[in-house]
């Protein structure tokens, strides 16, 4: 059976573009995913990042849901320690009530930002320690139950809001296995522990009311174009912009040339940033298909969540369409 195919949309704000244009592009990307047969589109919670427009993740999901018809939409993910479980249950219970049968909720325990922003969010430095208990509290609210006497989340959705645990380490894998939840590994930017984490999850999995058998989602970056040279050029541009955003934090007015960025990425200081994009499919539709099928087979993934990073929106949408067609989704 072919691996399921989904999309992680980071709602990128390209150089010279605005957040409004970015969110309009997210609507067009989701429409393309819906036409092309993708299973779901997820949005991630990030804060204090000028190049990402999905900080108010639930609001973005609602906006895109209003402009699409059937594709599943969700968070990949909500960083639960930034919030109370009750507030997230209210948000996603409302989304599922408005768009029944279409809402997912992926949960992570990272801050999704830096330490000063954590303080601005009013996040306690130890809030991640109660992540397992917070997941269970949230799960109960969404089921119309409660672990806090006298408190309930309203509205309670009529349909299930499936939970997914996100991670890039053994902790998330083991917790997902213990709770019997699907596990999504962030291999699109944190590849190191991928195989070890997936193996631990599958070995330790305990069936639950939500899920009878292990279910693994693995992240992978994609640049698909009709011409391989064009796909390579899109990758170079995207990853250079990513490096610029990384090294320009805190600097004003400094512009780096492509040569300077390439030198940084090839240096010891930039090697870790380069290694983060280890799992990237680049090339023609056939080349991308072969890469994704091989990657899914090696990882034993049930689903791939693809991140299409081309800077220009038409190129990103074309990558989505070409990938789906090559893998047999359209």
PDB file of C-alpha atoms in Angstrom:
ATOM      1  CA  UNK A   1       0.000   0.000   0.000  1.00  0.00           C
ATOM      2  CA  UNK A   2       1.472   3.425  -0.951  1.00  0.00           C
ATOM      3  CA  UNK A   3       2.533   5.648   1.916  1.00  0.00           C
ATOM      4  CA  UNK A   4       0.093   8.436   2.824  1.00  0.00           C
ATOM      5  CA  UNK A   5       1.198  11.929   1.847  1.00  0.00           C
ATOM      6  CA  UNK A   6       0.579  15.150   3.778  1.00  0.00           C
ATOM      7  CA  UNK A   7       1.965  18.680   4.026  1.00  0.00           C
ATOM      8  CA  UNK A   8       3.555  20.803   6.724  1.00  0.00           C
ATOM      9  CA  UNK A   9       3.058  24.453   5.794  1.00  0.00           C
ATOM     10  CA  UNK A  10       5.307  26.797   7.772  1.00  0.00           C
ATOM     11  CA  UNK A  11       3.476  29.841   6.349  1.00  0.00           C
ATOM     12  CA  UNK A  12       6.821  31.376   5.342  1.00  0.00           C
ATOM     13  CA  UNK A  13       7.150  35.123   4.902  1.00  0.00           C
ATOM     14  CA  UNK A  14       9.514  35.435   1.941  1.00  0.00           C
ATOM     15  CA  UNK A  15      11.959  38.359   1.593  1.00  0.00           C
ATOM     16  CA  UNK A  16      10.032  41.403   0.407  1.00  0.00           C
ATOM     17  CA  UNK A  17       6.678  39.786   1.221  1.00  0.00           C
ATOM     18  CA  UNK A  18       4.143  40.397   4.014  1.00  0.00           C
ATOM     19  CA  UNK A  19       2.417  38.185   6.551  1.00  0.00           C
ATOM     20  CA  UNK A  20      -0.911  38.816   4.800  1.00  0.00           C
ATOM     21  CA  UNK A  21       0.553  37.557   1.527  1.00  0.00           C
ATOM     22  CA  UNK A  22       1.991  34.558   3.354  1.00  0.00           C
ATOM     23  CA  UNK A  23      -1.389  33.571   4.792  1.00  0.00           C
ATOM     24  CA  UNK A  24      -3.061  34.025   1.403  1.00  0.00           C
ATOM     25  CA  UNK A  25      -0.415  31.678   0.002  1.00  0.00           C
ATOM     26  CA  UNK A  26      -1.243  29.145   2.714  1.00  0.00           C
ATOM     27  CA  UNK A  27      -4.844  29.112   1.530  1.00  0.00           C
ATOM     28  CA  UNK A  28      -3.734  28.500  -2.055  1.00  0.00           C
ATOM     29  CA  UNK A  29      -1.328  25.779  -0.940  1.00  0.00           C
ATOM     30  CA  UNK A  30      -4.085  23.996   1.006  1.00  0.00           C
ATOM     31  CA  UNK A  31      -6.409  24.218  -1.985  1.00  0.00           C
ATOM     32  CA  UNK A  32      -3.705  22.673  -4.156  1.00  0.00           C
ATOM     33  CA  UNK A  33      -3.180  19.924  -1.567  1.00  0.00           C
ATOM     34  CA  UNK A  34      -6.921  19.243  -1.506  1.00  0.00           C
ATOM     35  CA  UNK A  35      -7.080  19.002  -5.316  1.00  0.00           C
ATOM     36  CA  UNK A  36      -4.012  16.773  -5.376  1.00  0.00           C
ATOM     37  CA  UNK A  37      -5.192  14.183  -2.866  1.00  0.00           C
ATOM     38  CA  UNK A  38      -3.013  14.924   0.173  1.00  0.00           C
ATOM     39  CA  UNK A  39      -4.328  13.587   3.466  1.00  0.00           C
ATOM     40  CA  UNK A  40      -3.810  16.669   5.644  1.00  0.00           C
ATOM     41  CA  UNK A  41      -2.090  20.036   6.004  1.00  0.00           C
ATOM     42  CA  UNK A  42      -0.558  21.014   9.319  1.00  0.00           C
ATOM     43  CA  UNK A  43       0.674  24.366  10.675  1.00  0.00           C
ATOM     44  CA  UNK A  44       3.291  24.825  13.403  1.00  0.00           C
ATOM     45  CA  UNK A  45       3.388  27.167  16.368  1.00  0.00           C
ATOM     46  CA  UNK A  46       6.442  29.427  16.252  1.00  0.00           C
ATOM     47  CA  UNK A  47       6.963  32.736  18.036  1.00  0.00           C
ATOM     48  CA  UNK A  48       9.201  35.764  17.478  1.00  0.00           C
ATOM     49  CA  UNK A  49      10.268  34.513  14.045  1.00  0.00           C
ATOM     50  CA  UNK A  50       9.910  37.230  11.376  1.00  0.00           C
ATOM     51  CA  UNK A  51       9.911  34.635   8.579  1.00  0.00           C
ATOM     52  CA  UNK A  52       6.996  32.496   9.873  1.00  0.00           C
ATOM     53  CA  UNK A  53       3.342  33.641  10.010  1.00  0.00           C
ATOM     54  CA  UNK A  54       1.713  30.724  11.869  1.00  0.00           C
ATOM     55  CA  UNK A  55       2.202  31.867  15.473  1.00  0.00           C
ATOM     56  CA  UNK A  56      -1.579  31.991  16.132  1.00  0.00           C
ATOM     57  CA  UNK A  57      -1.907  28.434  14.871  1.00  0.00           C
ATOM     58  CA  UNK A  58      -5.574  27.793  15.668  1.00  0.00           C
ATOM     59  CA  UNK A  59      -6.561  31.038  13.927  1.00  0.00           C
ATOM     60  CA  UNK A  60      -4.640  30.026  10.798  1.00  0.00           C
ATOM     61  CA  UNK A  61      -6.310  26.590  10.785  1.00  0.00           C
ATOM     62  CA  UNK A  62      -9.754  28.178  11.018  1.00  0.00           C
ATOM     63  CA  UNK A  63      -9.001  30.621   8.209  1.00  0.00           C
ATOM     64  CA  UNK A  64      -7.739  27.914   5.859  1.00  0.00           C
ATOM     65  CA  UNK A  65     -10.630  25.604   6.780  1.00  0.00           C
ATOM     66  CA  UNK A  66     -13.077  28.334   5.788  1.00  0.00           C
ATOM     67  CA  UNK A  67     -11.484  28.461   2.331  1.00  0.00           C
ATOM     68  CA  UNK A  68     -11.246  24.696   1.693  1.00  0.00           C
ATOM     69  CA  UNK A  69     -13.835  21.942   1.576  1.00  0.00           C
ATOM     70  CA  UNK A  70     -12.635  18.540   2.715  1.00  0.00           C
ATOM     71  CA  UNK A  71      -8.924  18.227   3.491  1.00  0.00           C
ATOM     72  CA  UNK A  72      -7.948  17.623   7.116  1.00  0.00           C
ATOM     73  CA  UNK A  73      -6.204  20.557   8.809  1.00  0.00           C
ATOM     74  CA  UNK A  74      -4.379  20.717  12.071  1.00  0.00           C
ATOM     75  CA  UNK A  75      -1.464  21.709  14.227  1.00  0.00           C
ATOM     76  CA  UNK A  76       1.905  20.197  13.716  1.00  0.00           C
ATOM     77  CA  UNK A  77       2.067  21.296  16.361  1.00  0.00           C
ATOM     78  CA  UNK A  78       0.771  23.231  19.268  1.00  0.00           C
ATOM     79  CA  UNK A  79       3.546  23.628  21.842  1.00  0.00           C
ATOM     80  CA  UNK A  80       1.427  22.580  24.795  1.00  0.00           C
ATOM     81  CA  UNK A  81       3.656  23.887  27.618  1.00  0.00           C
ATOM     82  CA  UNK A  82       3.011  27.391  26.247  1.00  0.00           C
ATOM     83  CA  UNK A  83      -0.701  27.036  27.070  1.00  0.00           C
ATOM     84  CA  UNK A  84      -3.164  25.585  29.523  1.00  0.00           C
ATOM     85  CA  UNK A  85      -4.741  22.321  28.304  1.00  0.00           C
ATOM     86  CA  UNK A  86      -8.183  23.865  28.837  1.00  0.00           C
ATOM     87  CA  UNK A  87      -7.530  26.754  26.423  1.00  0.00           C
ATOM     88  CA  UNK A  88      -6.254  24.419  23.692  1.00  0.00           C
ATOM     89  CA  UNK A  89      -9.252  22.113  24.217  1.00  0.00           C
ATOM     90  CA  UNK A  90     -11.570  25.105  23.814  1.00  0.00           C
ATOM     91  CA  UNK A  91      -9.806  26.216  20.633  1.00  0.00           C
ATOM     92  CA  UNK A  92      -9.746  22.825  18.953  1.00  0.00           C
ATOM     93  CA  UNK A  93     -13.169  21.837  20.234  1.00  0.00           C
ATOM     94  CA  UNK A  94     -14.441  24.992  18.551  1.00  0.00           C
ATOM     95  CA  UNK A  95     -12.570  24.229  15.321  1.00  0.00           C
ATOM     96  CA  UNK A  96     -13.974  20.693  15.177  1.00  0.00           C
ATOM     97  CA  UNK A  97     -17.472  22.001  15.900  1.00  0.00           C
ATOM     98  CA  UNK A  98     -17.187  24.480  13.026  1.00  0.00           C
ATOM     99  CA  UNK A  99     -15.436  22.078  10.632  1.00  0.00           C
ATOM    100  CA  UNK A 100     -16.533  18.579  11.673  1.00  0.00           C
ATOM    101  CA  UNK A 101     -14.353  15.651  10.721  1.00  0.00           C
ATOM    102  CA  UNK A 102     -11.478  17.823   9.512  1.00  0.00           C
ATOM    103  CA  UNK A 103      -9.395  18.848  12.535  1.00  0.00           C
ATOM    104  CA  UNK A 104      -6.171  17.265  13.890  1.00  0.00           C
ATOM    105  CA  UNK A 105      -4.209  18.264  16.978  1.00  0.00           C
ATOM    106  CA  UNK A 106      -0.488  17.567  17.065  1.00  0.00           C
ATOM    107  CA  UNK A 107       1.264  18.366  20.338  1.00  0.00           C
ATOM    108  CA  UNK A 108       4.881  19.150  21.160  1.00  0.00           C
ATOM    109  CA  UNK A 109       6.670  20.110  24.357  1.00  0.00           C
ATOM    110  CA  UNK A 110       9.325  22.444  22.928  1.00  0.00           C
ATOM    111  CA  UNK A 111       8.841  26.212  23.341  1.00  0.00           C
ATOM    112  CA  UNK A 112       8.888  26.968  19.608  1.00  0.00           C
ATOM    113  CA  UNK A 113      10.933  30.063  20.348  1.00  0.00           C
ATOM    114  CA  UNK A 114      13.809  31.540  22.361  1.00  0.00           C
ATOM    115  CA  UNK A 115      14.085  32.183  26.096  1.00  0.00           C
ATOM    116  CA  UNK A 116      13.109  35.893  26.114  1.00  0.00           C
ATOM    117  CA  UNK A 117       9.981  35.039  24.142  1.00  0.00           C
ATOM    118  CA  UNK A 118       9.213  32.187  26.531  1.00  0.00           C
ATOM    119  CA  UNK A 119       9.144  34.755  29.311  1.00  0.00           C
ATOM    120  CA  UNK A 120       6.918  37.044  27.225  1.00  0.00           C
ATOM    121  CA  UNK A 121       4.495  34.140  26.713  1.00  0.00           C
ATOM    122  CA  UNK A 122       4.501  33.783  30.530  1.00  0.00           C
ATOM    123  CA  UNK A 123       5.794  30.256  30.199  1.00  0.00           C
ATOM    124  CA  UNK A 124       7.342  28.761  33.319  1.00  0.00           C
ATOM    125  CA  UNK A 125      10.758  27.233  32.633  1.00  0.00           C
ATOM    126  CA  UNK A 126       9.558  23.960  34.203  1.00  0.00           C
ATOM    127  CA  UNK A 127       6.232  23.779  32.348  1.00  0.00           C
ATOM    128  CA  UNK A 128       7.490  21.065  30.008  1.00  0.00           C
ATOM    129  CA  UNK A 129       7.913  18.751  33.000  1.00  0.00           C
ATOM    130  CA  UNK A 130       4.152  18.186  33.210  1.00  0.00           C
ATOM    131  CA  UNK A 131       3.710  17.553  29.484  1.00  0.00           C
ATOM    132  CA  UNK A 132       2.477  13.933  29.897  1.00  0.00           C
ATOM    133  CA  UNK A 133      -0.139  14.968  32.454  1.00  0.00           C
ATOM    134  CA  UNK A 134      -1.155  17.966  30.337  1.00  0.00           C
ATOM    135  CA  UNK A 135      -1.722  15.720  27.308  1.00  0.00           C
ATOM    136  CA  UNK A 136      -4.041  13.507  29.346  1.00  0.00           C
ATOM    137  CA  UNK A 137      -5.892  16.528  30.751  1.00  0.00           C
ATOM    138  CA  UNK A 138      -6.383  17.917  27.233  1.00  0.00           C
ATOM    139  CA  UNK A 139      -7.490  14.530  25.896  1.00  0.00           C
ATOM    140  CA  UNK A 140     -10.124  14.262  28.628  1.00  0.00           C
ATOM    141  CA  UNK A 141     -11.542  17.717  27.923  1.00  0.00           C
ATOM    142  CA  UNK A 142     -11.947  16.923  24.223  1.00  0.00           C
ATOM    143  CA  UNK A 143     -13.822  13.742  25.131  1.00  0.00           C
ATOM    144  CA  UNK A 144     -16.289  15.664  27.307  1.00  0.00           C
ATOM    145  CA  UNK A 145     -14.633  14.491  30.490  1.00  0.00           C
ATOM    146  CA  UNK A 146     -12.370  16.258  32.949  1.00  0.00           C
ATOM    147  CA  UNK A 147      -9.445  15.606  35.249  1.00  0.00           C
ATOM    148  CA  UNK A 148     -10.150  18.893  37.033  1.00  0.00           C
ATOM    149  CA  UNK A 149     -13.302  18.663  39.168  1.00  0.00           C
ATOM    150  CA  UNK A 150     -15.960  21.160  38.153  1.00  0.00           C
ATOM    151  CA  UNK A 151     -14.183  22.271  34.966  1.00  0.00           C
ATOM    152  CA  UNK A 152     -15.130  21.326  31.432  1.00  0.00           C
ATOM    153  CA  UNK A 153     -14.169  22.515  27.970  1.00  0.00           C
ATOM    154  CA  UNK A 154     -16.952  24.016  25.862  1.00  0.00           C
ATOM    155  CA  UNK A 155     -17.865  23.279  23.154  1.00  0.00           C
ATOM    156  CA  UNK A 156     -17.295  19.540  23.359  1.00  0.00           C
ATOM    157  CA  UNK A 157     -16.861  18.375  19.753  1.00  0.00           C
ATOM    158  CA  UNK A 158     -19.277  15.734  18.499  1.00  0.00           C
ATOM    159  CA  UNK A 159     -16.483  14.061  16.520  1.00  0.00           C
ATOM    160  CA  UNK A 160     -13.096  12.984  17.785  1.00  0.00           C
ATOM    161  CA  UNK A 161     -10.209  15.422  17.576  1.00  0.00           C
ATOM    162  CA  UNK A 162      -7.351  12.934  17.100  1.00  0.00           C
ATOM    163  CA  UNK A 163      -4.194  13.694  19.034  1.00  0.00           C
ATOM    164  CA  UNK A 164      -0.699  13.210  17.617  1.00  0.00           C
ATOM    165  CA  UNK A 165       2.523  13.508  19.605  1.00  0.00           C
ATOM    166  CA  UNK A 166       5.383  15.312  17.899  1.00  0.00           C
ATOM    167  CA  UNK A 167       8.999  14.854  18.749  1.00  0.00           C
ATOM    168  CA  UNK A 168      12.630  14.591  17.744  1.00  0.00           C
ATOM    169  CA  UNK A 169      13.890  12.416  20.594  1.00  0.00           C
ATOM    170  CA  UNK A 170      13.224   9.197  22.472  1.00  0.00           C
ATOM    171  CA  UNK A 171      11.083  11.012  25.046  1.00  0.00           C
ATOM    172  CA  UNK A 172       8.300  11.799  22.584  1.00  0.00           C
ATOM    173  CA  UNK A 173       8.509   8.347  21.021  1.00  0.00           C
ATOM    174  CA  UNK A 174       8.202   6.574  24.357  1.00  0.00           C
ATOM    175  CA  UNK A 175       5.359   8.796  25.549  1.00  0.00           C
ATOM    176  CA  UNK A 176       3.419   8.307  22.302  1.00  0.00           C
ATOM    177  CA  UNK A 177       3.896   4.564  22.647  1.00  0.00           C
ATOM    178  CA  UNK A 178       2.777   4.579  26.282  1.00  0.00           C
ATOM    179  CA  UNK A 179      -0.360   6.608  25.527  1.00  0.00           C
ATOM    180  CA  UNK A 180      -1.178   4.726  22.321  1.00  0.00           C
ATOM    181  CA  UNK A 181      -1.066   7.830  20.121  1.00  0.00           C
ATOM    182  CA  UNK A 182       0.285   8.389  16.605  1.00  0.00           C
ATOM    183  CA  UNK A 183       3.857   9.666  16.553  1.00  0.00           C
ATOM    184  CA  UNK A 184       5.201  12.335  14.194  1.00  0.00           C
ATOM    185  CA  UNK A 185       8.972  12.729  14.028  1.00  0.00           C
ATOM    186  CA  UNK A 186      10.418  16.113  13.024  1.00  0.00           C
ATOM    187  CA  UNK A 187      13.009  14.634  10.664  1.00  0.00           C
ATOM    188  CA  UNK A 188      12.621  17.589   8.289  1.00  0.00           C
ATOM    189  CA  UNK A 189      14.786  19.661  10.652  1.00  0.00           C
ATOM    190  CA  UNK A 190      15.978  17.318  13.452  1.00  0.00           C
ATOM    191  CA  UNK A 191      17.115  14.103  11.754  1.00  0.00           C
ATOM    192  CA  UNK A 192      19.582  12.611  14.219  1.00  0.00           C
ATOM    193  CA  UNK A 193      17.399  10.312  16.360  1.00  0.00           C
ATOM    194  CA  UNK A 194      14.885   9.362  13.655  1.00  0.00           C
ATOM    195  CA  UNK A 195      15.509   5.633  13.359  1.00  0.00           C
ATOM    196  CA  UNK A 196      16.131   5.045  17.063  1.00  0.00           C
ATOM    197  CA  UNK A 197      12.957   6.916  18.035  1.00  0.00           C
ATOM    198  CA  UNK A 198      10.746   5.135  15.499  1.00  0.00           C
ATOM    199  CA  UNK A 199      12.099   1.747  16.594  1.00  0.00           C
ATOM    200  CA  UNK A 200      11.428   2.554  20.260  1.00  0.00           C
ATOM    201  CA  UNK A 201       7.907   3.754  19.466  1.00  0.00           C
ATOM    202  CA  UNK A 202       7.016   0.627  17.512  1.00  0.00           C
ATOM    203  CA  UNK A 203       8.525  -1.734  20.084  1.00  0.00           C
ATOM    204  CA  UNK A 204       6.866  -0.104  23.097  1.00  0.00           C
ATOM    205  CA  UNK A 205       3.489   0.795  21.598  1.00  0.00           C
ATOM    206  CA  UNK A 206       0.408   0.049  23.729  1.00  0.00           C
ATOM    207  CA  UNK A 207      -2.999   0.074  21.985  1.00  0.00           C
ATOM    208  CA  UNK A 208      -5.472   2.730  23.066  1.00  0.00           C
ATOM    209  CA  UNK A 209      -9.037   3.768  22.390  1.00  0.00           C
ATOM    210  CA  UNK A 210      -7.773   6.105  19.660  1.00  0.00           C
ATOM    211  CA  UNK A 211      -5.253   3.788  18.004  1.00  0.00           C
ATOM    212  CA  UNK A 212      -4.950  -0.003  17.779  1.00  0.00           C
ATOM    213  CA  UNK A 213      -1.501  -0.203  16.157  1.00  0.00           C
ATOM    214  CA  UNK A 214       1.561   2.067  15.846  1.00  0.00           C
ATOM    215  CA  UNK A 215       1.309   4.901  13.329  1.00  0.00           C
ATOM    216  CA  UNK A 216       4.434   6.816  12.291  1.00  0.00           C
ATOM    217  CA  UNK A 217       4.568  10.130  10.432  1.00  0.00           C
ATOM    218  CA  UNK A 218       8.000  11.320   9.276  1.00  0.00           C
ATOM    219  CA  UNK A 219       8.847  14.825   8.082  1.00  0.00           C
ATOM    220  CA  UNK A 220      10.789  15.382   4.856  1.00  0.00           C
ATOM    221  CA  UNK A 221      11.682  18.463   2.803  1.00  0.00           C
ATOM    222  CA  UNK A 222      10.750  18.588  -0.889  1.00  0.00           C
ATOM    223  CA  UNK A 223      11.759  20.649  -3.911  1.00  0.00           C
ATOM    224  CA  UNK A 224      10.067  19.193  -6.995  1.00  0.00           C
ATOM    225  CA  UNK A 225      10.241  20.830 -10.429  1.00  0.00           C
ATOM    226  CA  UNK A 226      10.019  19.698 -14.049  1.00  0.00           C
ATOM    227  CA  UNK A 227      13.751  20.340 -14.378  1.00  0.00           C
ATOM    228  CA  UNK A 228      16.336  19.101 -11.895  1.00  0.00           C
ATOM    229  CA  UNK A 229      18.493  22.223 -12.209  1.00  0.00           C
ATOM    230  CA  UNK A 230      15.461  24.353 -11.326  1.00  0.00           C
ATOM    231  CA  UNK A 231      14.724  22.213  -8.273  1.00  0.00           C
ATOM    232  CA  UNK A 232      18.361  22.504  -7.151  1.00  0.00           C
ATOM    233  CA  UNK A 233      18.229  26.281  -7.603  1.00  0.00           C
ATOM    234  CA  UNK A 234      15.064  26.490  -5.504  1.00  0.00           C
ATOM    235  CA  UNK A 235      16.723  24.467  -2.745  1.00  0.00           C
ATOM    236  CA  UNK A 236      19.836  26.632  -2.747  1.00  0.00           C
ATOM    237  CA  UNK A 237      17.786  29.842  -2.546  1.00  0.00           C
ATOM    238  CA  UNK A 238      15.561  28.515   0.216  1.00  0.00           C
ATOM    239  CA  UNK A 239      18.349  27.185   2.398  1.00  0.00           C
ATOM    240  CA  UNK A 240      20.437  30.317   1.912  1.00  0.00           C
ATOM    241  CA  UNK A 241      17.484  32.435   3.069  1.00  0.00           C
ATOM    242  CA  UNK A 242      17.085  30.135   6.051  1.00  0.00           C
ATOM    243  CA  UNK A 243      20.734  30.592   6.969  1.00  0.00           C
ATOM    244  CA  UNK A 244      20.423  34.366   6.560  1.00  0.00           C
ATOM    245  CA  UNK A 245      17.490  34.429   8.967  1.00  0.00           C
ATOM    246  CA  UNK A 246      19.494  32.368  11.447  1.00  0.00           C
ATOM    247  CA  UNK A 247      22.681  34.429  11.471  1.00  0.00           C
ATOM    248  CA  UNK A 248      20.951  37.839  11.222  1.00  0.00           C
ATOM    249  CA  UNK A 249      19.082  37.505  14.519  1.00  0.00           C
ATOM    250  CA  UNK A 250      19.915  40.556  16.539  1.00  0.00           C
ATOM    251  CA  UNK A 251      21.669  42.312  13.645  1.00  0.00           C
ATOM    252  CA  UNK A 252      20.300  45.333  11.807  1.00  0.00           C
ATOM    253  CA  UNK A 253      21.218  46.451   8.317  1.00  0.00           C
ATOM    254  CA  UNK A 254      23.744  43.693   7.595  1.00  0.00           C
ATOM    255  CA  UNK A 255      23.251  41.930   4.260  1.00  0.00           C
ATOM    256  CA  UNK A 256      25.128  38.745   3.425  1.00  0.00           C
ATOM    257  CA  UNK A 257      26.068  37.727  -0.093  1.00  0.00           C
ATOM    258  CA  UNK A 258      25.383  34.240  -1.412  1.00  0.00           C
ATOM    259  CA  UNK A 259      29.115  33.529  -1.258  1.00  0.00           C
ATOM    260  CA  UNK A 260      29.243  34.507   2.431  1.00  0.00           C
ATOM    261  CA  UNK A 261      26.213  32.337   3.214  1.00  0.00           C
ATOM    262  CA  UNK A 262      27.704  29.358   1.366  1.00  0.00           C
ATOM    263  CA  UNK A 263      30.983  29.804   3.224  1.00  0.00           C
ATOM    264  CA  UNK A 264      29.100  29.861   6.535  1.00  0.00           C
ATOM    265  CA  UNK A 265      27.138  26.690   5.697  1.00  0.00           C
ATOM    266  CA  UNK A 266      30.388  24.925   4.772  1.00  0.00           C
ATOM    267  CA  UNK A 267      32.120  26.025   7.983  1.00  0.00           C
ATOM    268  CA  UNK A 268      32.217  24.228  11.306  1.00  0.00           C
ATOM    269  CA  UNK A 269      29.834  26.832  12.726  1.00  0.00           C
ATOM    270  CA  UNK A 270      27.302  26.275   9.939  1.00  0.00           C
ATOM    271  CA  UNK A 271      27.600  22.519   9.654  1.00  0.00           C
ATOM    272  CA  UNK A 272      24.901  21.870  12.239  1.00  0.00           C
ATOM    273  CA  UNK A 273      22.459  24.098  10.348  1.00  0.00           C
ATOM    274  CA  UNK A 274      23.277  22.269   7.120  1.00  0.00           C
ATOM    275  CA  UNK A 275      22.813  18.885   8.793  1.00  0.00           C
ATOM    276  CA  UNK A 276      19.290  19.818   9.878  1.00  0.00           C
ATOM    277  CA  UNK A 277      18.063  19.481   6.283  1.00  0.00           C
ATOM    278  CA  UNK A 278      19.586  16.039   5.756  1.00  0.00           C
ATOM    279  CA  UNK A 279      16.298  14.544   4.570  1.00  0.00           C
ATOM    280  CA  UNK A 280      15.462  16.554   1.458  1.00  0.00           C
ATOM    281  CA  UNK A 281      14.011  15.262  -1.808  1.00  0.00           C
ATOM    282  CA  UNK A 282      15.158  17.425  -4.722  1.00  0.00           C
ATOM    283  CA  UNK A 283      14.686  17.004  -8.449  1.00  0.00           C
ATOM    284  CA  UNK A 284      12.206  15.953 -11.088  1.00  0.00           C
ATOM    285  CA  UNK A 285       8.923  14.283 -10.089  1.00  0.00           C
ATOM    286  CA  UNK A 286      10.369  10.809 -10.706  1.00  0.00           C
ATOM    287  CA  UNK A 287      13.472  11.588  -8.642  1.00  0.00           C
ATOM    288  CA  UNK A 288      11.372  12.978  -5.806  1.00  0.00           C
ATOM    289  CA  UNK A 289       9.061   9.947  -5.916  1.00  0.00           C
ATOM    290  CA  UNK A 290      12.006   7.533  -5.723  1.00  0.00           C
ATOM    291  CA  UNK A 291      13.507   9.442  -2.800  1.00  0.00           C
ATOM    292  CA  UNK A 292      10.252   9.575  -0.852  1.00  0.00           C
ATOM    293  CA  UNK A 293       9.431   5.913  -1.401  1.00  0.00           C
ATOM    294  CA  UNK A 294      12.930   4.855  -0.334  1.00  0.00           C
ATOM    295  CA  UNK A 295      12.826   7.163   2.693  1.00  0.00           C
ATOM    296  CA  UNK A 296       9.410   5.887   3.804  1.00  0.00           C
ATOM    297  CA  UNK A 297      10.529   2.286   3.391  1.00  0.00           C
ATOM    298  CA  UNK A 298      13.714   2.757   5.406  1.00  0.00           C
ATOM    299  CA  UNK A 299      11.943   4.639   8.193  1.00  0.00           C
ATOM    300  CA  UNK A 300       8.917   2.308   8.182  1.00  0.00           C
ATOM    301  CA  UNK A 301       6.722   5.390   7.994  1.00  0.00           C
ATOM    302  CA  UNK A 302       2.963   5.081   7.549  1.00  0.00           C
ATOM    303  CA  UNK A 303       2.764   8.680   6.356  1.00  0.00           C
ATOM    304  CA  UNK A 304       5.146  11.349   5.121  1.00  0.00           C
ATOM    305  CA  UNK A 305       4.508  14.972   5.946  1.00  0.00           C
ATOM    306  CA  UNK A 306       6.254  16.992   3.273  1.00  0.00           C
ATOM    307  CA  UNK A 307       7.544  20.543   3.688  1.00  0.00           C
ATOM    308  CA  UNK A 308       7.774  22.375   0.347  1.00  0.00           C
ATOM    309  CA  UNK A 309      10.143  25.312   0.752  1.00  0.00           C
ATOM    310  CA  UNK A 310      10.457  27.008  -2.630  1.00  0.00           C
ATOM    311  CA  UNK A 311      10.611  30.768  -2.061  1.00  0.00           C
ATOM    312  CA  UNK A 312       8.059  31.724  -4.709  1.00  0.00           C
ATOM    313  CA  UNK A 313       4.466  30.618  -4.143  1.00  0.00           C
ATOM    314  CA  UNK A 314       3.836  29.306  -7.698  1.00  0.00           C
ATOM    315  CA  UNK A 315       6.970  27.131  -7.394  1.00  0.00           C
ATOM    316  CA  UNK A 316       5.836  25.841  -4.008  1.00  0.00           C
ATOM    317  CA  UNK A 317       2.376  24.965  -5.295  1.00  0.00           C
ATOM    318  CA  UNK A 318       3.886  23.330  -8.381  1.00  0.00           C
ATOM    319  CA  UNK A 319       6.118  21.232  -6.127  1.00  0.00           C
ATOM    320  CA  UNK A 320       3.042  20.098  -4.203  1.00  0.00           C
ATOM    321  CA  UNK A 321       1.236  19.167  -7.408  1.00  0.00           C
ATOM    322  CA  UNK A 322       4.173  17.411  -9.062  1.00  0.00           C
ATOM    323  CA  UNK A 323       4.947  15.379  -5.951  1.00  0.00           C
ATOM    324  CA  UNK A 324       1.357  14.202  -5.604  1.00  0.00           C
ATOM    325  CA  UNK A 325       1.124  13.228  -9.249  1.00  0.00           C
ATOM    326  CA  UNK A 326       4.424  11.345  -9.148  1.00  0.00           C
ATOM    327  CA  UNK A 327       3.490   9.419  -6.020  1.00  0.00           C
ATOM    328  CA  UNK A 328       0.064   8.617  -7.424  1.00  0.00           C
ATOM    329  CA  UNK A 329      -2.106  10.990  -5.424  1.00  0.00           C
ATOM    330  CA  UNK A 330      -3.429  12.984  -8.408  1.00  0.00           C
TER     331      UNK A 330
END
